[in-house]
Amino acid sequence: MSNRLLIIDDEPEFGNFVERIAQDAGFDVRVTTRAEDFKDAFKQWMPTAIVLDLVIPETDGIELLRWLISENCQAPVVILSGFDARILDAARRVGRERGLNIACALMKPVRAGDLKERLTALCKAEPAALNLLDLERALRNGEMFIFYQPKVSLENGALVGTEALLRWLHPQRGVVPTDQIITLAENTPLAELIGEFVMRQALAQQKAWAREGMDLPVSVNVSAASLYDEKLADRIASLCAHEEVSPEKLIVEITESAAMSHAVEALDILTRLRIKGFPLSIDDFGTGFSSLTRLQRVPATEIKIDRSFVSEAPTSQAALAIVKSVIGLAKNMNLTCVAEGIESARHYRMLSELGCEAGQGYAIAKPLAGDKLGAWKNTWVPPYQKRRYGPRKIESAPEEKSQQSLA
Ligand code: C2E
Ligand code: MG
Ligand code: MG
């Protein structure tokens, strides 16, 4: 991604002077002289750094700093101004105390060499790590939303459910990897807030699909830490009751390593979820080194074969052996078996022939927005039909181009 510097200065000559230096320092540059143009460019062009003059017609620099704070600006800001040091210092403090990243405040006239040194450092700097404050703002500002990945029967290609997957579209950084969000929130009060957000969204979406004739279960991932939360089962049950979704329509997914931990508390919570009627899925199965004895103790209804085994199954004997034995294990224990990471027609056919009941993966559909599920379903053609038709090839999975980056 390029380094983009947005400048606002009411003197065009000065703006152009900064522009030349910034280009030398490695930035793509835009110069604005009016607050409105600056705001538009900030929103659309998403600069990675900002140079701001404190004197702007129709407004002033402090007001613009406040606006940047309200926009959750993460980009470092260089304040440049002809005012004296005390005013500059006050402006810097106003920004910093409210969480803006003020890189420095420089007094005009500024020496080209000094400015270049500062801008070069900004251009090279890695963006600061995301923190809990960013996460909290993201939740509040509606930057988080849910995509849903269809799950289909590998017997007949029918849509049998979806999995809710959290997405964060950061205004400056773009899509933040989901694993990163979960790790950041883990063991903090935000984990519960995020969990509740995902659950509410997924339940509301389930209800909306049911109204369109797709009354299918939605799977929600639950973090390992929440298995130590005694109120989890009650909270999920009351969210379901509130949304009027029956428990069998909400599959709780928990990773193998979390589900199989020795903790008695975890087993207690999983059992309570089952008693309340929620199906329980063991995610990423095969990666957690669990023993069969422990698997037998967990009251699961489904296991999902981890995509690392599925993707290697066509080329690795060892991976194939694991896939086959998980499918056998699931059958013997009366659990639904789901293959994750079906990335090609070959994977689809192989898992289908091995008797795996259901699958998810890019060859079926990438995760998509809830309101796109109906359209996907109408155009979905399975690459292989076990019973009715012979094998049939498709070129690639149907998917929305615009959604690829979020999937
Ligand atoms: P997961 O539950 O095993 O979800 C499947 C992940 O594999 C998703 O990544 C999905 O986008 C990706 N995927 C699906 N099909 C394919 C495929 O064919 N090929 C490849 N290479 N990848 C595929 P995502 O959304 O980045 O999520 C990563 C993990 O983050 C999830 O793994 C889950 O453990 C966790 N996660 C996602 N959403 C939530 C959430 O709301 N709460 C919690 N606690 N964890 C979540
Ligand atoms: Mg999952
Ligand atoms: Mg998984």
mmCIF file of N, CA and C and ligand atoms in Angstrom, residues 149 163-167 178-179 182 194 198 220-223 253 255 283-284 307 340-343 360-363 365 367 407, ligand 1:
data_model
loop_
_atom_site.group_PDB
_atom_site.id
_atom_site.type_symbol
_atom_site.label_atom_id
_atom_site.label_comp_id
_atom_site.label_asym_id
_atom_site.label_seq_id
_atom_site.Cartn_x
_atom_site.Cartn_y
_atom_site.Cartn_z
ATOM 1 N N GLN A 149 -20.578 -17.669 5.626
ATOM 2 C CA GLN A 149 -20.132 -18.633 4.616
ATOM 3 C C GLN A 149 -21.132 -19.787 4.533
ATOM 4 N N GLU A 163 -22.040 -20.122 8.339
ATOM 5 C CA GLU A 163 -21.203 -19.805 9.501
ATOM 6 C C GLU A 163 -20.982 -18.302 9.541
ATOM 7 N N ALA A 164 -21.258 -17.714 10.713
ATOM 8 C CA ALA A 164 -21.064 -16.269 10.876
ATOM 9 C C ALA A 164 -19.590 -15.993 11.145
ATOM 10 N N LEU A 165 -18.992 -15.084 10.363
ATOM 11 C CA LEU A 165 -17.576 -14.750 10.536
ATOM 12 C C LEU A 165 -17.441 -13.238 10.691
ATOM 13 N N LEU A 166 -16.734 -12.851 11.726
ATOM 14 C CA LEU A 166 -16.589 -11.433 12.051
ATOM 15 C C LEU A 166 -15.701 -10.733 11.021
ATOM 16 N N ARG A 167 -16.070 -9.512 10.660
ATOM 17 C CA ARG A 167 -15.235 -8.702 9.767
ATOM 18 C C ARG A 167 -15.091 -7.304 10.347
ATOM 19 N N THR A 178 -9.294 -11.429 10.889
ATOM 20 C CA THR A 178 -10.171 -11.788 11.999
ATOM 21 C C THR A 178 -9.398 -12.385 13.178
ATOM 22 N N ASP A 179 -8.399 -13.212 12.876
ATOM 23 C CA ASP A 179 -7.617 -13.802 13.974
ATOM 24 C C ASP A 179 -7.008 -12.712 14.859
ATOM 25 N N ILE A 182 -9.622 -11.280 17.234
ATOM 26 C CA ILE A 182 -9.951 -12.208 18.326
ATOM 27 C C ILE A 182 -8.811 -12.228 19.350
ATOM 28 N N ILE A 194 -17.953 -8.226 21.822
ATOM 29 C CA ILE A 194 -17.875 -8.691 20.431
ATOM 30 C C ILE A 194 -18.700 -9.958 20.250
ATOM 31 N N VAL A 198 -21.777 -10.376 17.624
ATOM 32 C CA VAL A 198 -21.847 -11.400 16.569
ATOM 33 C C VAL A 198 -23.126 -12.224 16.731
ATOM 34 N N VAL A 220 -22.070 -20.012 15.043
ATOM 35 C CA VAL A 220 -21.339 -18.869 15.588
ATOM 36 C C VAL A 220 -20.113 -19.388 16.344
ATOM 37 N N ASN A 221 -18.953 -18.783 16.095
ATOM 38 C CA ASN A 221 -17.730 -19.178 16.800
ATOM 39 C C ASN A 221 -17.701 -18.550 18.187
ATOM 40 N N VAL A 222 -17.370 -19.356 19.164
ATOM 41 C CA VAL A 222 -17.301 -18.862 20.533
ATOM 42 C C VAL A 222 -15.858 -18.996 21.007
ATOM 43 N N SER A 223 -15.337 -17.944 21.638
ATOM 44 C CA SER A 223 -13.915 -17.954 21.982
ATOM 45 C C SER A 223 -13.624 -18.918 23.129
ATOM 46 N N GLU A 253 -19.953 -23.027 17.789
ATOM 47 C CA GLU A 253 -18.677 -23.628 17.375
ATOM 48 C C GLU A 253 -17.595 -23.293 18.383
ATOM 49 N N THR A 255 -13.378 -24.326 19.208
ATOM 50 C CA THR A 255 -12.241 -25.049 18.622
ATOM 51 C C THR A 255 -11.946 -26.300 19.436
ATOM 52 N N ASP A 283 -14.683 -27.256 16.168
ATOM 53 C CA ASP A 283 -14.053 -26.606 15.014
ATOM 54 C C ASP A 283 -12.587 -27.006 14.907
ATOM 55 N N ASP A 284 -12.036 -26.876 13.720
ATOM 56 C CA ASP A 284 -10.601 -27.118 13.472
ATOM 57 C C ASP A 284 -10.182 -28.488 13.994
ATOM 58 N N ARG A 307 -9.153 -27.316 7.834
ATOM 59 C CA ARG A 307 -8.890 -27.172 6.398
ATOM 60 C C ARG A 307 -7.472 -27.563 6.009
ATOM 61 N N GLU A 340 -13.951 -28.388 6.223
ATOM 62 C CA GLU A 340 -13.647 -26.960 5.998
ATOM 63 C C GLU A 340 -12.654 -26.836 4.850
ATOM 64 N N GLY A 341 -12.652 -25.695 4.197
ATOM 65 C CA GLY A 341 -11.605 -25.420 3.203
ATOM 66 C C GLY A 341 -11.710 -26.228 1.924
ATOM 67 N N ILE A 342 -12.957 -26.437 1.427
ATOM 68 C CA ILE A 342 -13.129 -27.083 0.117
ATOM 69 C C ILE A 342 -12.777 -26.017 -0.931
ATOM 70 N N GLU A 343 -11.596 -26.123 -1.479
ATOM 71 C CA GLU A 343 -11.123 -25.029 -2.344
ATOM 72 C C GLU A 343 -11.221 -25.341 -3.827
ATOM 73 N N GLN A 360 -17.702 -26.659 3.532
ATOM 74 C CA GLN A 360 -17.604 -25.207 3.350
ATOM 75 C C GLN A 360 -16.294 -24.950 2.620
ATOM 76 N N GLY A 361 -16.215 -23.870 1.896
ATOM 77 C CA GLY A 361 -14.937 -23.524 1.277
ATOM 78 C C GLY A 361 -15.132 -22.647 0.061
ATOM 79 N N TYR A 362 -14.012 -22.100 -0.405
ATOM 80 C CA TYR A 362 -14.073 -21.136 -1.498
ATOM 81 C C TYR A 362 -14.669 -21.730 -2.776
ATOM 82 N N ALA A 363 -14.563 -23.069 -2.983
ATOM 83 C CA ALA A 363 -15.134 -23.652 -4.200
ATOM 84 C C ALA A 363 -16.660 -23.704 -4.110
ATOM 85 N N ALA A 365 -18.532 -21.279 -1.761
ATOM 86 C CA ALA A 365 -18.749 -19.823 -1.708
ATOM 87 C C ALA A 365 -17.781 -19.211 -0.722
ATOM 88 N N PRO A 367 -17.162 -16.279 2.117
ATOM 89 C CA PRO A 367 -18.101 -15.621 3.024
ATOM 90 C C PRO A 367 -18.712 -14.390 2.339
ATOM 91 N N ALA A 407 -13.786 -11.419 2.081
ATOM 92 C CA ALA A 407 -14.073 -12.814 2.330
ATOM 93 C C ALA A 407 -12.876 -13.538 2.925
HETATM 94 P P1 C2E B 1 -12.956 -20.869 11.503
HETATM 95 O O1 C2E B 1 -14.104 -20.814 12.440
HETATM 96 O O2 C2E B 1 -12.323 -22.191 11.291
HETATM 97 O O3 C2E B 1 -13.497 -20.234 10.155
HETATM 98 C C1 C2E B 1 -13.080 -20.615 8.892
HETATM 99 C C2 C2E B 1 -12.058 -19.663 8.352
HETATM 100 O O4 C2E B 1 -11.567 -20.178 7.109
HETATM 101 C C3 C2E B 1 -12.610 -18.298 7.999
HETATM 102 O O5 C2E B 1 -11.551 -17.372 8.169
HETATM 103 C C4 C2E B 1 -12.955 -18.435 6.525
HETATM 104 O O6 C2E B 1 -13.009 -17.204 5.836
HETATM 105 C C5 C2E B 1 -11.803 -19.282 6.063
HETATM 106 N N1 C2E B 1 -12.129 -20.089 4.879
HETATM 107 C C6 C2E B 1 -13.323 -20.575 4.494
HETATM 108 N N2 C2E B 1 -13.220 -21.318 3.382
HETATM 109 C C7 C2E B 1 -11.930 -21.331 3.044
HETATM 110 C C8 C2E B 1 -11.181 -21.922 1.963
HETATM 111 O O7 C2E B 1 -11.697 -22.607 1.089
HETATM 112 N N3 C2E B 1 -9.840 -21.710 1.949
HETATM 113 C C9 C2E B 1 -9.217 -20.952 2.894
HETATM 114 N N4 C2E B 1 -7.896 -20.791 2.783
HETATM 115 N N5 C2E B 1 -9.891 -20.370 3.911
HETATM 116 C C10 C2E B 1 -11.224 -20.559 3.989
HETATM 117 P P2 C2E B 1 -11.732 -16.054 9.015
HETATM 118 O O8 C2E B 1 -13.088 -15.475 8.775
HETATM 119 O O9 C2E B 1 -10.523 -15.221 8.780
HETATM 120 O O10 C2E B 1 -11.728 -16.547 10.492
HETATM 121 C C11 C2E B 1 -10.609 -17.107 11.085
HETATM 122 C C12 C2E B 1 -10.955 -17.672 12.426
HETATM 123 O O11 C2E B 1 -11.298 -16.608 13.337
HETATM 124 C C13 C2E B 1 -12.180 -18.572 12.401
HETATM 125 O O12 C2E B 1 -11.793 -19.842 11.984
HETATM 126 C C14 C2E B 1 -12.618 -18.524 13.850
HETATM 127 O O13 C2E B 1 -11.863 -19.413 14.644
HETATM 128 C C15 C2E B 1 -12.264 -17.099 14.232
HETATM 129 N N6 C2E B 1 -13.490 -16.278 14.166
HETATM 130 C C16 C2E B 1 -14.128 -15.754 13.093
HETATM 131 N N7 C2E B 1 -15.205 -15.066 13.477
HETATM 132 C C17 C2E B 1 -15.272 -15.167 14.830
HETATM 133 C C18 C2E B 1 -16.175 -14.682 15.846
HETATM 134 O O14 C2E B 1 -17.184 -14.030 15.568
HETATM 135 N N8 C2E B 1 -15.877 -15.008 17.145
HETATM 136 C C19 C2E B 1 -14.793 -15.765 17.485
HETATM 137 N N9 C2E B 1 -14.587 -16.036 18.788
HETATM 138 N N10 C2E B 1 -13.939 -16.238 16.568
HETATM 139 C C20 C2E B 1 -14.166 -15.942 15.265
#
